[in-house]
Amino acid sequence: MTKCKQFLMSYLNEVRSTDVANGYKEDVDTALLKLYAEANHESLLDLLASENFCILTDSATWLEKHKKFFALGLLYHSNGQDAAALQLWVKIVNGDIQDSTRTDLYEYIVDFLSSCSDHELVWKYAEWLLQQSEEIGIYVFTRRPREEGQENSFNPDDVMSCLNKYPKSLVKYLEFLVLERRIQKEKYHTHLAVLYLEKVLNLKSLEAEKNEELCETRVKLQSLLRESDLYRTHLILDKISGSDLHMECAILYGKLEEHEKALHILVHVLKDFAAAEDYCMWNSENKDIPYRQKLFHMLLTAYLNSSSAEHELVMAAVDLLNSHAADFDAALVLRLLPDSWSVQLLSSFLTGAMRESIHAQRMSQIALGLAKAENLIYKHEKVKLKGSTTVLSDKKLCQVCQTPFLEPAFVRYPNGSVVHTHCAADRLVTPNTNHHFPSPSRRT
């Protein structure tokens, strides 16, 4: 009997997609489903996941009989009954009914709902998903297809209202809005910064200085504070005041253009000279050269104007000059430096400054030479145009309006065409050819 059933399964599977099954597709697929379910055959799921013609009532009864509840959900889905399918799958996850077909059924439900266009169904199970796992459940909102229309997307404010009871999910959703979708709204950027900050302060209060989660959250906070220009800087600064989050404080002062305060923290409080150099670099991105030089001069001044001439500050100043010679005004630097500093100590800086100065001078000379050459070309063209004569008589007609000249004033184009001055509205276009020329030659 078993071999007969196996043969029948093979035969029905072969003929279901051929002309032999025409007119009997429902009977063939339903019979195949029953055979698969009875034999616990792996092809049952493939049958239901693809287009099929299984009779719903008959097939559902058979799947329930053989406790194939996940497969029954697929059957409901293939018949457009997603609500019934989800209800069944949720019962499996909750342990109300037993079916071990998929050990990752919860993740499957999340993926299923993330692509579901029925918003009421998504909202119905959103709370349940988040209760099971905040980290995974949030995917129902963050992994929705990007190509879906605006009318089919979820309102972020509605989603955030739902997530207020789930802090981990709320952070992940704000990261999705700010960092992935790049939504330029102050409230989202500020909200995310505040959540990062509150988490950092809470972890620090637990004396978890070396906690990996604390380090990771601080990195995220600092990155957001550096890269975003939309959050409320004063609000975040007020929340940080009184804490030992000095790096974050320096970044915020930078956003407020209070660079001296920021550099004082980096140099004299944190003594993080590499971070001070990085501060000057990222704060001067997309800015002009004078702005960049101003920041580096501020940093050099912070090193040199210390009340105590600490050796490490002196060496930091030397290293700064030698590694960023192009970012300084050499003449101004030489006026700032102590007389006791030797030329040998600044050899790299002086060499780089000299090289930069010579390069700038030569580039200026090249630009000047090119400008002179271009001017000479234009002068030559002008001389050539002036060398030819134009005869104007009462029989000569304007090339634009085709009327004779009644006044001695006219405009002559390089191709020899003459027009009235009032007809030469577009003085760079020849009326006959529409050819563009650098400038017309006027003779009167």
XYZ file of C-alpha atoms in Angstrom:
444
model
C 0.000 0.000 0.000
C 2.841 2.407 0.857
C 4.481 1.841 -2.529
C 1.168 2.409 -4.255
C 0.723 5.726 -2.480
C 4.294 6.764 -3.320
C 3.657 5.944 -6.963
C 0.413 7.901 -6.879
C 2.193 10.922 -5.337
C 4.840 10.855 -8.066
C 2.233 10.507 -10.793
C 0.002 13.315 -9.503
C 3.016 15.588 -9.024
C 4.055 14.976 -12.629
C 0.661 15.519 -14.210
C -0.591 18.477 -12.121
C 1.198 20.973 -14.339
C 0.322 19.289 -17.645
C -2.730 19.265 -19.883
C -3.733 15.906 -18.395
C -4.958 17.699 -15.248
C -7.118 20.210 -17.111
C -10.586 20.108 -15.626
C -9.366 18.105 -12.623
C -6.849 20.506 -11.017
C -8.789 20.791 -7.761
C -9.102 17.018 -7.428
C -5.429 16.430 -8.299
C -4.035 19.034 -5.893
C -6.374 18.062 -3.057
C -5.493 14.394 -3.440
C -1.782 15.267 -3.544
C -2.132 17.375 -0.375
C -3.790 14.492 1.463
C -1.096 12.053 0.408
C 1.687 14.439 1.431
C 0.095 15.164 4.817
C -0.517 11.504 5.577
C 3.045 10.560 4.624
C 4.546 13.590 6.403
C 6.184 14.429 3.082
C 8.395 17.523 2.830
C 6.762 18.532 -0.468
C 3.559 19.468 1.383
C 4.922 22.928 2.159
C 6.178 23.405 -1.400
C 2.716 22.572 -2.721
C 0.999 25.085 -0.458
C 3.647 27.800 -0.936
C 3.136 27.704 -4.700
C 0.011 28.269 -6.763
C -2.397 25.443 -6.028
C -6.028 24.491 -6.467
C -6.615 22.576 -3.228
C -10.248 22.572 -2.055
C -10.182 24.643 1.137
C -12.773 22.897 3.326
C -11.717 19.362 2.425
C -7.988 20.153 2.698
C -8.349 22.067 5.977
C -10.161 19.178 7.654
C -7.459 16.746 6.507
C -4.582 18.969 7.704
C -6.224 19.417 11.109
C -6.680 15.677 11.370
C -2.945 15.129 10.811
C -1.984 18.128 13.024
C -0.309 20.011 10.174
C -1.207 23.406 11.575
C 1.601 25.407 9.952
C 0.656 23.918 6.585
C -2.969 24.773 7.331
C -1.905 28.391 7.807
C -0.237 28.326 4.391
C -3.461 26.950 2.945
C -5.445 29.815 4.474
C -2.883 32.318 3.126
C -3.063 30.888 -0.384
C -6.843 31.387 -0.201
C -6.529 35.020 0.907
C -7.386 34.334 4.557
C -4.300 35.890 6.210
C -6.111 36.620 9.466
C -6.962 32.932 9.927
C -3.400 31.925 9.041
C -1.868 34.309 11.587
C -4.283 33.281 14.294
C -3.197 29.677 13.805
C 0.539 30.446 13.718
C 0.345 32.616 16.844
C -1.311 29.736 18.702
C 1.620 27.500 17.697
C 4.179 30.022 19.010
C 2.212 30.495 22.231
C 2.111 26.723 22.744
C -1.644 26.443 22.547
C -1.326 23.866 19.764
C 1.658 21.710 18.858
C 3.419 21.740 15.498
C 7.191 21.514 15.169
C 7.320 22.076 11.422
C 9.201 25.365 11.844
C 11.351 26.149 14.846
C 11.675 29.757 13.620
C 7.945 30.356 13.274
C 8.074 33.625 15.255
C 10.655 35.073 12.838
C 8.526 33.774 9.956
C 5.507 35.674 11.295
C 7.601 38.865 11.583
C 8.718 38.533 7.948
C 5.166 37.728 6.884
C 3.731 40.839 8.540
C 6.578 43.089 7.374
C 5.411 42.521 3.802
C 1.689 42.487 4.631
C -0.336 45.333 3.095
C -3.209 44.902 5.567
C -2.345 47.550 8.171
C -5.126 46.503 10.535
C -3.645 43.014 10.666
C -0.168 44.417 11.350
C -1.428 46.628 14.174
C -3.402 43.726 15.607
C -0.268 41.623 16.114
C 2.333 44.397 16.582
C 2.017 44.344 20.389
C 2.282 40.557 20.467
C 5.410 40.619 18.301
C 7.077 43.239 20.523
C 6.185 41.347 23.683
C 7.886 38.255 22.305
C 11.072 40.122 21.326
C 11.655 43.873 21.090
C 14.798 43.406 18.983
C 13.117 41.196 16.364
C 9.523 42.398 16.571
C 10.496 45.910 15.455
C 11.399 44.485 12.027
C 7.689 44.509 11.204
C 8.076 48.306 10.813
C 11.709 48.647 9.719
C 11.884 45.929 7.077
C 8.890 46.871 5.032
C 9.554 47.028 1.257
C 10.941 50.444 0.295
C 9.098 50.434 -3.022
C 5.677 50.550 -1.370
C 3.754 53.745 -2.005
C 3.490 56.552 0.514
C -0.163 55.716 1.064
C 0.811 52.195 2.085
C 3.489 53.173 4.567
C 3.102 53.609 8.316
C 3.038 57.057 9.904
C 6.215 57.274 12.039
C 4.406 59.150 14.807
C 1.786 56.381 15.055
C 4.517 53.760 15.231
C 6.400 55.664 17.933
C 3.235 55.960 20.002
C 2.951 52.191 19.849
C 6.624 51.758 20.806
C 6.594 53.985 23.902
C 6.233 50.887 26.095
C 9.141 49.171 24.361
C 12.324 51.279 24.795
C 14.651 48.961 22.865
C 12.302 48.879 19.902
C 11.848 52.647 20.061
C 15.606 53.210 19.795
C 15.876 50.819 16.869
C 12.978 52.491 15.075
C 14.479 55.961 15.560
C 17.799 54.647 14.252
C 15.912 53.380 11.230
C 14.314 56.798 10.631
C 17.427 58.889 11.263
C 20.341 56.748 10.104
C 18.801 54.568 7.397
C 15.945 56.546 5.884
C 17.729 59.857 6.581
C 14.541 61.680 7.577
C 15.479 65.303 8.212
C 13.233 66.134 11.168
C 14.506 67.742 14.338
C 12.183 65.818 16.669
C 13.475 62.425 15.542
C 17.138 63.424 15.776
C 16.649 65.037 19.186
C 14.613 62.097 20.481
C 17.277 59.594 19.430
C 20.064 61.691 20.971
C 18.127 61.960 24.247
C 17.497 58.194 24.372
C 21.188 57.473 23.729
C 22.175 59.963 26.425
C 19.706 58.629 29.002
C 20.960 55.099 28.416
C 24.588 56.191 28.821
C 23.848 58.087 32.048
C 21.855 55.149 33.400
C 24.651 52.660 32.682
C 27.248 54.990 34.201
C 25.133 55.286 37.350
C 25.422 51.523 37.682
C 29.213 51.939 37.734
C 29.573 49.951 34.552
C 32.441 51.996 33.113
C 33.899 49.065 31.211
C 30.532 47.710 30.189
C 30.486 46.804 26.496
C 26.946 48.116 26.097
C 27.984 51.458 27.581
C 30.925 51.790 25.204
C 28.777 50.889 22.213
C 26.060 53.391 23.159
C 28.589 56.186 23.716
C 30.059 55.562 20.277
C 26.566 55.833 18.783
C 25.838 59.010 20.756
C 29.093 60.689 19.735
C 28.614 59.702 16.098
C 25.084 61.149 16.045
C 26.189 64.372 17.743
C 28.999 64.810 15.201
C 27.107 63.939 12.015
C 23.679 65.462 12.633
C 22.943 69.185 12.585
C 19.238 68.822 13.375
C 19.033 67.997 17.093
C 18.491 70.655 19.759
C 22.053 71.315 20.843
C 21.292 73.394 23.946
C 18.811 70.803 25.217
C 21.372 67.999 24.974
C 24.082 70.187 26.499
C 21.854 70.993 29.486
C 21.204 67.287 30.048
C 24.942 66.508 29.897
C 25.983 69.318 32.270
C 27.207 67.980 35.584
C 28.252 64.640 34.135
C 31.697 63.455 33.066
C 30.736 63.066 29.401
C 33.498 65.441 28.356
C 33.894 64.197 24.779
C 30.188 64.653 24.103
C 30.354 68.097 25.672
C 33.228 69.080 23.379
C 31.284 67.948 20.309
C 28.279 70.036 21.365
C 30.438 73.123 21.927
C 31.761 72.570 18.415
C 28.206 72.596 17.043
C 27.709 75.932 18.810
C 30.950 77.286 17.243
C 32.453 77.604 20.726
C 35.681 75.972 19.617
C 37.914 77.324 22.371
C 35.753 75.665 25.034
C 35.727 72.404 23.086
C 39.499 72.372 22.560
C 40.104 73.226 26.212
C 38.174 70.110 27.218
C 40.028 67.888 24.730
C 43.479 69.250 25.533
C 43.408 70.065 29.251
C 40.636 67.842 30.654
C 40.817 64.698 28.537
C 44.405 65.227 27.304
C 43.344 63.426 24.155
C 45.512 65.123 21.553
C 44.511 62.777 18.729
C 40.853 63.582 19.400
C 41.695 67.302 19.365
C 43.229 66.953 15.888
C 40.238 64.922 14.708
C 37.982 67.654 16.105
C 39.667 70.251 13.890
C 39.416 67.930 10.886
C 35.703 67.058 11.079
C 34.642 70.540 12.130
C 36.332 72.015 9.069
C 34.874 69.560 6.550
C 33.227 71.376 3.629
C 34.599 74.675 4.970
C 37.101 77.015 3.341
C 40.851 77.049 4.022
C 40.821 80.088 6.367
C 38.239 78.362 8.599
C 40.364 75.219 8.787
C 43.473 77.256 9.568
C 41.581 79.109 12.310
C 40.719 75.844 14.074
C 44.275 74.517 13.915
C 45.642 77.841 15.184
C 43.183 77.612 18.100
C 44.477 74.133 18.900
C 48.093 75.292 18.721
C 47.254 78.195 21.026
C 45.620 75.759 23.474
C 48.903 73.808 23.569
C 51.143 76.861 23.918
C 49.094 79.009 26.324
C 48.974 76.467 29.122
C 49.719 77.901 32.568
C 52.218 75.094 33.114
C 54.600 74.364 30.271
C 54.040 70.624 30.397
C 56.401 68.574 28.292
C 53.560 66.561 26.752
C 51.811 69.732 25.572
C 55.014 71.005 23.998
C 55.520 67.720 22.171
C 51.868 67.717 21.113
C 52.334 71.197 19.619
C 55.472 70.087 17.768
C 53.752 66.968 16.437
C 50.751 69.047 15.361
C 52.894 71.481 13.398
C 55.015 68.791 11.793
C 52.040 66.656 10.734
C 49.720 69.485 9.586
C 52.080 72.039 8.087
C 49.675 72.789 5.231
C 46.906 73.738 7.700
C 48.820 76.645 9.240
C 49.788 80.165 8.294
C 53.544 79.806 8.721
C 54.157 83.512 9.371
C 51.551 83.609 12.154
C 52.913 80.395 13.691
C 56.451 81.772 13.850
C 55.164 84.790 15.806
C 53.441 82.481 18.305
C 56.295 80.091 18.980
C 58.654 80.626 21.926
C 62.096 81.933 21.021
C 63.670 78.982 22.785
C 62.418 76.484 20.190
C 65.144 75.329 17.824
C 64.930 75.197 14.046
C 65.766 71.507 14.173
C 62.678 70.859 16.335
C 60.473 72.397 13.645
C 62.377 71.167 10.618
C 59.451 69.131 9.251
C 57.019 72.010 9.727
C 59.326 74.578 8.127
C 60.074 72.271 5.197
C 56.380 71.580 4.638
C 55.454 75.257 5.009
C 58.163 76.279 2.552
C 57.048 73.624 0.083
C 53.425 74.719 0.425
C 54.360 78.367 -0.034
C 56.405 77.650 -3.155
C 53.618 75.465 -4.529
C 51.028 78.198 -3.940
C 53.288 80.810 -5.576
C 53.894 78.647 -8.631
C 50.219 77.816 -9.003
C 49.440 81.548 -8.874
C 52.031 82.199 -11.558
C 50.535 79.487 -13.746
C 47.015 80.895 -13.273
C 48.289 84.389 -14.077
C 50.072 83.137 -17.211
C 46.936 81.330 -18.426
C 44.847 84.446 -17.840
C 47.328 86.579 -19.787
C 47.337 84.076 -22.658
C 43.548 84.070 -22.791
C 43.492 87.865 -22.755
C 45.998 87.935 -25.611
C 43.779 85.618 -27.678
C 40.795 87.919 -27.196
C 42.892 90.943 -28.126
C 44.039 89.183 -31.291
C 40.428 88.385 -32.248
C 39.469 91.992 -31.621
C 42.288 93.279 -33.845
C 41.241 90.924 -36.650
C 37.642 92.094 -36.438
C 38.624 95.743 -36.456
C 40.839 95.194 -39.527
C 37.924 94.548 -41.895
C 35.737 97.395 -43.169
C 31.970 97.539 -43.313
C 30.165 99.675 -45.897
C 26.733 100.924 -44.864
C 24.341 102.441 -47.413
C 20.634 103.157 -47.633
C 20.236 99.999 -49.717
C 21.700 97.667 -47.077
C 19.089 95.832 -45.050
C 19.150 94.723 -41.410
C 19.601 90.964 -41.253
C 17.003 90.703 -38.467
C 14.096 92.936 -39.483
C 14.993 93.251 -43.223
C 14.494 97.051 -43.214
C 17.047 99.684 -44.339
C 19.270 101.614 -41.920
C 18.039 105.158 -41.207
C 20.661 105.871 -38.526
C 24.454 105.515 -38.770
C 24.594 103.288 -35.655
C 24.639 99.530 -36.243
C 25.921 96.220 -34.823
C 28.271 94.036 -36.880
C 28.634 90.311 -36.182
C 31.840 88.325 -36.852
C 30.318 86.749 -39.978
C 29.822 90.203 -41.525
C 26.087 90.546 -40.814
C 24.921 93.983 -39.734
C 21.770 94.707 -37.719
C 20.053 97.626 -36.054
C 21.163 98.271 -32.506
C 17.603 97.722 -31.276
C 17.416 94.402 -33.186
C 20.523 93.064 -31.515
C 18.644 91.906 -28.411
C 20.673 88.714 -28.260
C 24.068 90.156 -29.027
C 25.870 86.826 -28.830
C 23.869 85.094 -31.589
C 24.372 85.628 -35.324
C 20.932 86.149 -36.941
C 21.711 83.962 -39.977
C 23.342 80.989 -38.305
C 22.410 81.198 -34.617
C 26.126 80.558 -33.987
C 27.413 81.726 -30.596
C 30.385 84.083 -30.553
C 32.383 85.495 -27.635
C 31.247 89.072 -28.315
C 30.032 91.179 -31.232
C 32.102 93.887 -32.861
C 30.313 97.243 -32.971
C 31.160 99.880 -35.550
C 29.450 103.204 -36.034
